[in-house]
Amino acid sequence: MANVSHDLRTPLTMIKGYAEVMRDLPGENTPENVQIIIDEAGRLNDLVNDLLDLSRLQAGVLELSRERFDLTGSIKEILTRYDKLADFSFPFEPEENIYVMADKLKISQVVYNLVNNAVNYAGADKTVALTQEVIGNDVRISVTDTGEGIPQDKLRDIWDRYYKVDQEHRRAQVGTGLGLSIVKNVLDLHGGSYGVISELGKGSTFWFQLPIDKERNDDNESKTAE
Ligand code: ADP
């Protein structure tokens, strides 16, 4: 509760402060100041949404609504939404489209969280590379950045709620500290697996794995063969 209150209070303080200054000092009524209010309100919104998701996930009241969907296609679709980040590139060249039986919305959120983190912590090359591999009966999706990396002794903690490697820098303000915790909870609910490989100064690869919806894939193949 203390953590949550603190996190909610910071953007609220900013919003109130800027709004008051703009009311009292006409010269301060600038687009830049309005933008700060909008940004802080956005952050508040993200935080509340993440908190709600996480509490539902952890209370077990959030039921998965599983459906068969094209995981590969949905990742491609998600990546198109990053087009406006003009100086970033998101290479992803899967060999085939793979289907899974999972909660499409929740898995999309996992992909978003991993890609967002990779963007936030990206290296100078501003590249977030995605790969898709078939490992036995599973599909593994990996998201790689060439950013600052994560110290080995912190790799375990980052999946915890509110954990941030860098507590002090401005960067620590970027996220809510809940993203990876949501990733973990969603994948646990699916019985999927996940992990991270990281080297300080070189970058990180976050991955997750889900069972391929094979039966139907085979169906499709036999249909096309007919
Ligand atoms: P946040 O909202 O702070 O990004 P997350 O739960 O998504 O919260 O991540 C927890 C912490 O893990 C981050 O604060 C950061 O220290 C570390 N982290 C996550 N992704 C990366 C990455 N791609 N590169 C470096 N550090 C990362």
Short mmCIF file of C-alpha atoms and ligand atoms in Angstrom, two decimals:
data_model
loop_
_atom_site.label_atom_id
_atom_site.label_comp_id
_atom_site.label_asym_id
_atom_site.label_seq_id
_atom_site.Cartn_x
_atom_site.Cartn_y
_atom_site.Cartn_z
CA MET A 1 0.00 0.00 0.00
CA ALA A 2 2.84 2.39 0.85
CA ASN A 3 4.48 1.70 -2.49
CA VAL A 4 1.26 2.21 -4.38
CA SER A 5 0.35 5.42 -2.58
CA HIS A 6 3.79 6.83 -3.21
CA ASP A 7 3.62 6.02 -6.89
CA LEU A 8 0.19 7.54 -7.28
CA ARG A 9 1.13 10.64 -5.38
CA THR A 10 4.11 11.61 -7.53
CA PRO A 11 2.19 12.25 -10.77
CA LEU A 12 -0.71 13.77 -8.83
CA THR A 13 1.62 16.25 -7.17
CA MET A 14 3.02 17.23 -10.57
CA ILE A 15 -0.43 17.65 -12.11
CA LYS A 16 -1.70 19.75 -9.23
CA GLY A 17 1.48 21.81 -9.07
CA TYR A 18 1.60 22.62 -12.77
CA ALA A 19 -2.11 23.38 -12.95
CA GLU A 20 -1.85 25.81 -10.01
CA VAL A 21 1.18 27.57 -11.47
CA MET A 22 -0.63 27.94 -14.80
CA ARG A 23 -3.70 29.36 -13.08
CA ASP A 24 -1.74 31.88 -11.02
CA LEU A 25 0.96 32.96 -13.47
CA PRO A 26 -0.43 33.71 -16.93
CA GLY A 27 3.06 33.54 -18.50
CA GLU A 28 3.27 29.89 -17.44
CA ASN A 29 0.27 28.89 -19.49
CA THR A 30 2.47 27.26 -22.13
CA PRO A 31 2.03 24.19 -24.35
CA GLU A 32 5.10 22.66 -22.67
CA ASN A 33 3.47 22.86 -19.25
CA VAL A 34 0.20 21.48 -20.58
CA GLN A 35 2.20 18.60 -22.07
CA ILE A 36 3.69 17.82 -18.67
CA ILE A 37 0.19 17.58 -17.21
CA ILE A 38 -0.88 15.30 -20.07
CA ASP A 39 2.22 13.11 -19.66
CA GLU A 40 1.75 12.79 -15.92
CA ALA A 41 -1.94 11.97 -16.36
CA GLY A 42 -0.90 9.30 -18.87
CA ARG A 43 1.53 7.87 -16.36
CA LEU A 44 -1.15 7.79 -13.72
CA ASN A 45 -3.40 5.98 -16.15
CA ASP A 46 -0.72 3.37 -16.94
CA LEU A 47 -0.07 2.85 -13.28
CA VAL A 48 -3.71 2.34 -12.37
CA ASN A 49 -4.22 -0.05 -15.29
CA ASP A 50 -1.14 -2.09 -14.36
CA LEU A 51 -2.22 -2.24 -10.74
CA LEU A 52 -5.69 -3.40 -11.65
CA ASP A 53 -4.34 -6.08 -13.97
CA LEU A 54 -1.87 -7.30 -11.44
CA SER A 55 -4.33 -7.46 -8.58
CA ARG A 56 -6.79 -9.37 -10.75
CA LEU A 57 -4.07 -11.74 -11.89
CA GLN A 58 -2.85 -12.35 -8.38
CA ALA A 59 -6.33 -12.75 -6.91
CA GLY A 60 -6.88 -15.42 -9.54
CA VAL A 61 -10.16 -13.74 -10.53
CA LEU A 62 -8.84 -12.94 -13.94
CA GLU A 63 -9.82 -15.90 -16.01
CA LEU A 64 -8.00 -16.60 -19.17
CA SER A 65 -10.13 -16.59 -22.23
CA ARG A 66 -8.20 -18.92 -24.42
CA GLU A 67 -8.65 -18.99 -28.14
CA ARG A 68 -6.63 -20.31 -31.01
CA PHE A 69 -4.75 -17.45 -32.62
CA ASP A 70 -1.84 -16.65 -34.87
CA LEU A 71 0.87 -15.62 -32.41
CA THR A 72 3.30 -14.65 -35.17
CA GLY A 73 0.70 -12.48 -36.89
CA SER A 74 -0.31 -10.81 -33.65
CA ILE A 75 3.32 -9.90 -32.90
CA LYS A 76 3.70 -8.39 -36.38
CA GLU A 77 0.56 -6.37 -35.76
CA ILE A 78 1.86 -5.13 -32.42
CA LEU A 79 5.13 -4.04 -34.04
CA THR A 80 3.30 -1.88 -36.58
CA ARG A 81 2.08 0.21 -33.67
CA TYR A 82 5.66 1.22 -32.96
CA ASP A 83 6.01 2.74 -36.44
CA LYS A 84 5.77 6.20 -34.98
CA LEU A 85 9.04 5.64 -33.14
CA ALA A 86 10.74 6.62 -36.36
CA ASP A 87 14.35 6.20 -35.27
CA PHE A 88 13.81 2.71 -33.82
CA SER A 89 13.87 -0.50 -35.79
CA PHE A 90 12.17 -3.75 -34.86
CA PRO A 91 13.51 -6.58 -37.04
CA PHE A 92 11.32 -9.72 -36.89
CA GLU A 93 11.60 -12.34 -39.60
CA PRO A 94 9.71 -15.47 -38.59
CA GLU A 95 9.87 -18.46 -40.92
CA GLU A 96 6.24 -19.46 -40.47
CA ASN A 97 3.08 -18.36 -38.73
CA ILE A 98 2.59 -20.27 -35.51
CA TYR A 99 -0.71 -20.74 -33.69
CA VAL A 100 -1.20 -21.06 -29.96
CA MET A 101 -4.17 -21.71 -27.66
CA ALA A 102 -3.95 -18.79 -25.28
CA ASP A 103 -5.49 -15.55 -24.10
CA LYS A 104 -4.70 -13.26 -27.02
CA LEU A 105 -5.13 -10.02 -25.11
CA LYS A 106 -2.96 -11.11 -22.20
CA ILE A 107 -0.23 -12.51 -24.43
CA SER A 108 -0.27 -9.26 -26.41
CA GLN A 109 0.29 -7.46 -23.15
CA VAL A 110 3.31 -9.67 -22.47
CA VAL A 111 4.74 -8.76 -25.87
CA TYR A 112 4.01 -5.06 -25.32
CA ASN A 113 5.67 -5.06 -21.93
CA LEU A 114 8.81 -6.76 -23.23
CA VAL A 115 9.06 -4.53 -26.30
CA ASN A 116 8.38 -1.39 -24.24
CA ASN A 117 11.13 -2.32 -21.80
CA ALA A 118 13.54 -3.03 -24.66
CA VAL A 119 12.73 0.41 -26.12
CA ASN A 120 13.14 2.13 -22.75
CA TYR A 121 16.48 0.46 -22.07
CA ALA A 122 17.67 0.25 -25.69
CA GLY A 123 21.24 0.83 -26.75
CA ALA A 124 22.58 3.49 -29.11
CA ASP A 125 21.62 1.39 -32.14
CA LYS A 126 17.95 1.84 -31.19
CA THR A 127 17.21 -1.67 -32.37
CA VAL A 128 14.86 -4.12 -30.71
CA ALA A 129 15.22 -7.48 -32.43
CA LEU A 130 12.58 -10.18 -32.14
CA THR A 131 12.99 -13.83 -33.02
CA GLN A 132 10.69 -16.84 -33.17
CA GLU A 133 12.05 -20.35 -32.67
CA VAL A 134 10.40 -23.73 -32.51
CA ILE A 135 11.75 -25.74 -29.58
CA GLY A 136 10.18 -29.18 -29.40
CA ASN A 137 6.43 -28.62 -29.01
CA ASP A 138 6.88 -24.99 -27.98
CA VAL A 139 7.34 -21.70 -29.69
CA ARG A 140 9.85 -19.32 -28.15
CA ILE A 141 9.66 -15.58 -28.70
CA SER A 142 12.71 -13.52 -27.78
CA VAL A 143 13.08 -9.76 -27.53
CA THR A 144 16.64 -8.48 -27.62
CA ASP A 145 18.10 -5.05 -27.00
CA THR A 146 21.73 -3.91 -26.98
CA GLY A 147 21.24 -1.57 -24.02
CA GLU A 148 22.78 -1.41 -20.60
CA GLY A 149 21.97 -4.95 -19.53
CA ILE A 150 21.13 -6.15 -16.03
CA PRO A 151 23.61 -7.23 -13.33
CA GLN A 152 23.59 -11.02 -12.80
CA ASP A 153 22.68 -10.69 -9.13
CA LYS A 154 19.55 -8.70 -10.04
CA LEU A 155 18.18 -11.05 -12.68
CA ARG A 156 15.98 -12.84 -10.19
CA ASP A 157 14.54 -9.71 -8.56
CA ILE A 158 13.35 -7.89 -11.68
CA TRP A 159 10.26 -10.13 -11.90
CA ASP A 160 9.07 -8.86 -8.52
CA ARG A 161 6.50 -6.13 -8.18
CA TYR A 162 8.02 -2.66 -8.04
CA TYR A 163 11.56 -3.85 -8.41
CA LYS A 164 13.81 -1.52 -10.43
CA VAL A 165 17.52 -2.09 -10.90
CA ASP A 166 18.21 1.63 -11.10
CA GLN A 167 16.27 3.38 -8.35
CA GLU A 168 17.86 6.77 -8.71
CA HIS A 169 18.02 7.84 -12.29
CA ARG A 170 15.35 9.55 -14.32
CA ARG A 171 14.94 6.28 -16.17
CA ALA A 172 13.48 4.70 -13.08
CA GLN A 173 10.58 7.14 -13.57
CA VAL A 174 9.76 5.76 -16.99
CA GLY A 175 8.00 2.56 -16.07
CA THR A 176 5.66 1.53 -13.33
CA GLY A 177 7.87 -1.29 -12.07
CA LEU A 178 4.98 -3.68 -12.68
CA GLY A 179 5.58 -4.73 -16.30
CA LEU A 180 7.66 -7.85 -15.72
CA SER A 181 5.50 -8.86 -12.81
CA ILE A 182 2.53 -8.87 -15.18
CA VAL A 183 4.56 -10.86 -17.75
CA LYS A 184 5.39 -13.44 -15.08
CA ASN A 185 1.82 -13.74 -13.83
CA VAL A 186 0.30 -14.08 -17.30
CA LEU A 187 2.79 -16.77 -18.31
CA ASP A 188 2.37 -18.65 -15.03
CA LEU A 189 -1.40 -18.71 -15.61
CA HIS A 190 -0.78 -20.16 -19.08
CA GLY A 191 1.70 -22.72 -17.80
CA GLY A 192 4.27 -21.10 -20.10
CA SER A 193 7.90 -20.41 -19.35
CA TYR A 194 10.00 -17.28 -19.52
CA GLY A 195 13.41 -15.93 -18.71
CA VAL A 196 16.14 -13.45 -19.39
CA ILE A 197 19.72 -13.60 -20.54
CA SER A 198 21.63 -10.40 -19.95
CA GLU A 199 25.14 -9.05 -19.91
CA LEU A 200 26.06 -5.69 -18.39
CA GLY A 201 26.89 -3.14 -21.05
CA LYS A 202 25.86 -5.49 -23.86
CA GLY A 203 22.12 -5.85 -23.57
CA SER A 204 19.34 -8.22 -22.66
CA THR A 205 17.23 -10.92 -24.22
CA PHE A 206 13.85 -11.55 -22.64
CA TRP A 207 12.04 -14.65 -23.87
CA PHE A 208 8.86 -16.57 -23.31
CA GLN A 209 7.61 -19.93 -24.48
CA LEU A 210 4.13 -21.36 -25.12
CA PRO A 211 2.99 -24.72 -26.45
CA ILE A 212 2.25 -24.67 -30.18
CA ASP A 213 -1.36 -25.49 -31.09
CA LYS A 214 -0.09 -28.35 -33.19
CA GLU A 215 -3.14 -30.44 -33.85
CA ARG A 216 -4.88 -27.66 -35.71
CA ASN A 217 -1.66 -26.66 -37.46
CA ASP A 218 -1.57 -30.21 -38.85
CA ASP A 219 -5.25 -29.88 -39.78
CA ASN A 220 -4.42 -26.80 -41.79
CA GLU A 221 -1.59 -28.58 -43.53
CA SER A 222 -3.75 -31.54 -44.47
CA LYS A 223 -6.45 -29.17 -45.69
CA THR A 224 -4.06 -27.40 -48.00
CA ALA A 225 -2.82 -30.80 -49.18
CA GLU A 226 -6.33 -31.92 -50.13
P1 ADP B 1 9.64 -0.93 -15.27
O1 ADP B 1 8.28 -0.34 -15.41
O2 ADP B 1 10.51 -0.25 -14.24
O3 ADP B 1 10.32 -1.14 -16.59
P2 ADP B 1 9.45 -3.78 -15.19
O4 ADP B 1 8.78 -4.70 -14.21
O5 ADP B 1 9.02 -3.87 -16.60
O6 ADP B 1 9.30 -2.34 -14.61
O7 ADP B 1 11.00 -4.04 -15.11
C1 ADP B 1 11.62 -4.10 -13.84
C2 ADP B 1 13.06 -3.65 -13.93
O8 ADP B 1 13.82 -4.58 -14.72
C3 ADP B 1 13.27 -2.31 -14.63
O9 ADP B 1 13.05 -1.21 -13.78
C4 ADP B 1 14.71 -2.43 -15.09
O10 ADP B 1 15.58 -2.15 -14.03
C5 ADP B 1 14.85 -3.90 -15.44
N1 ADP B 1 14.67 -4.15 -16.89
C6 ADP B 1 13.55 -4.61 -17.50
N2 ADP B 1 13.75 -4.75 -18.83
C7 ADP B 1 15.02 -4.37 -19.08
C8 ADP B 1 15.84 -4.28 -20.26
N3 ADP B 1 15.37 -4.65 -21.45
N4 ADP B 1 17.11 -3.85 -20.11
C9 ADP B 1 17.59 -3.49 -18.89
N5 ADP B 1 16.89 -3.55 -17.75
C10 ADP B 1 15.61 -3.97 -17.83
#
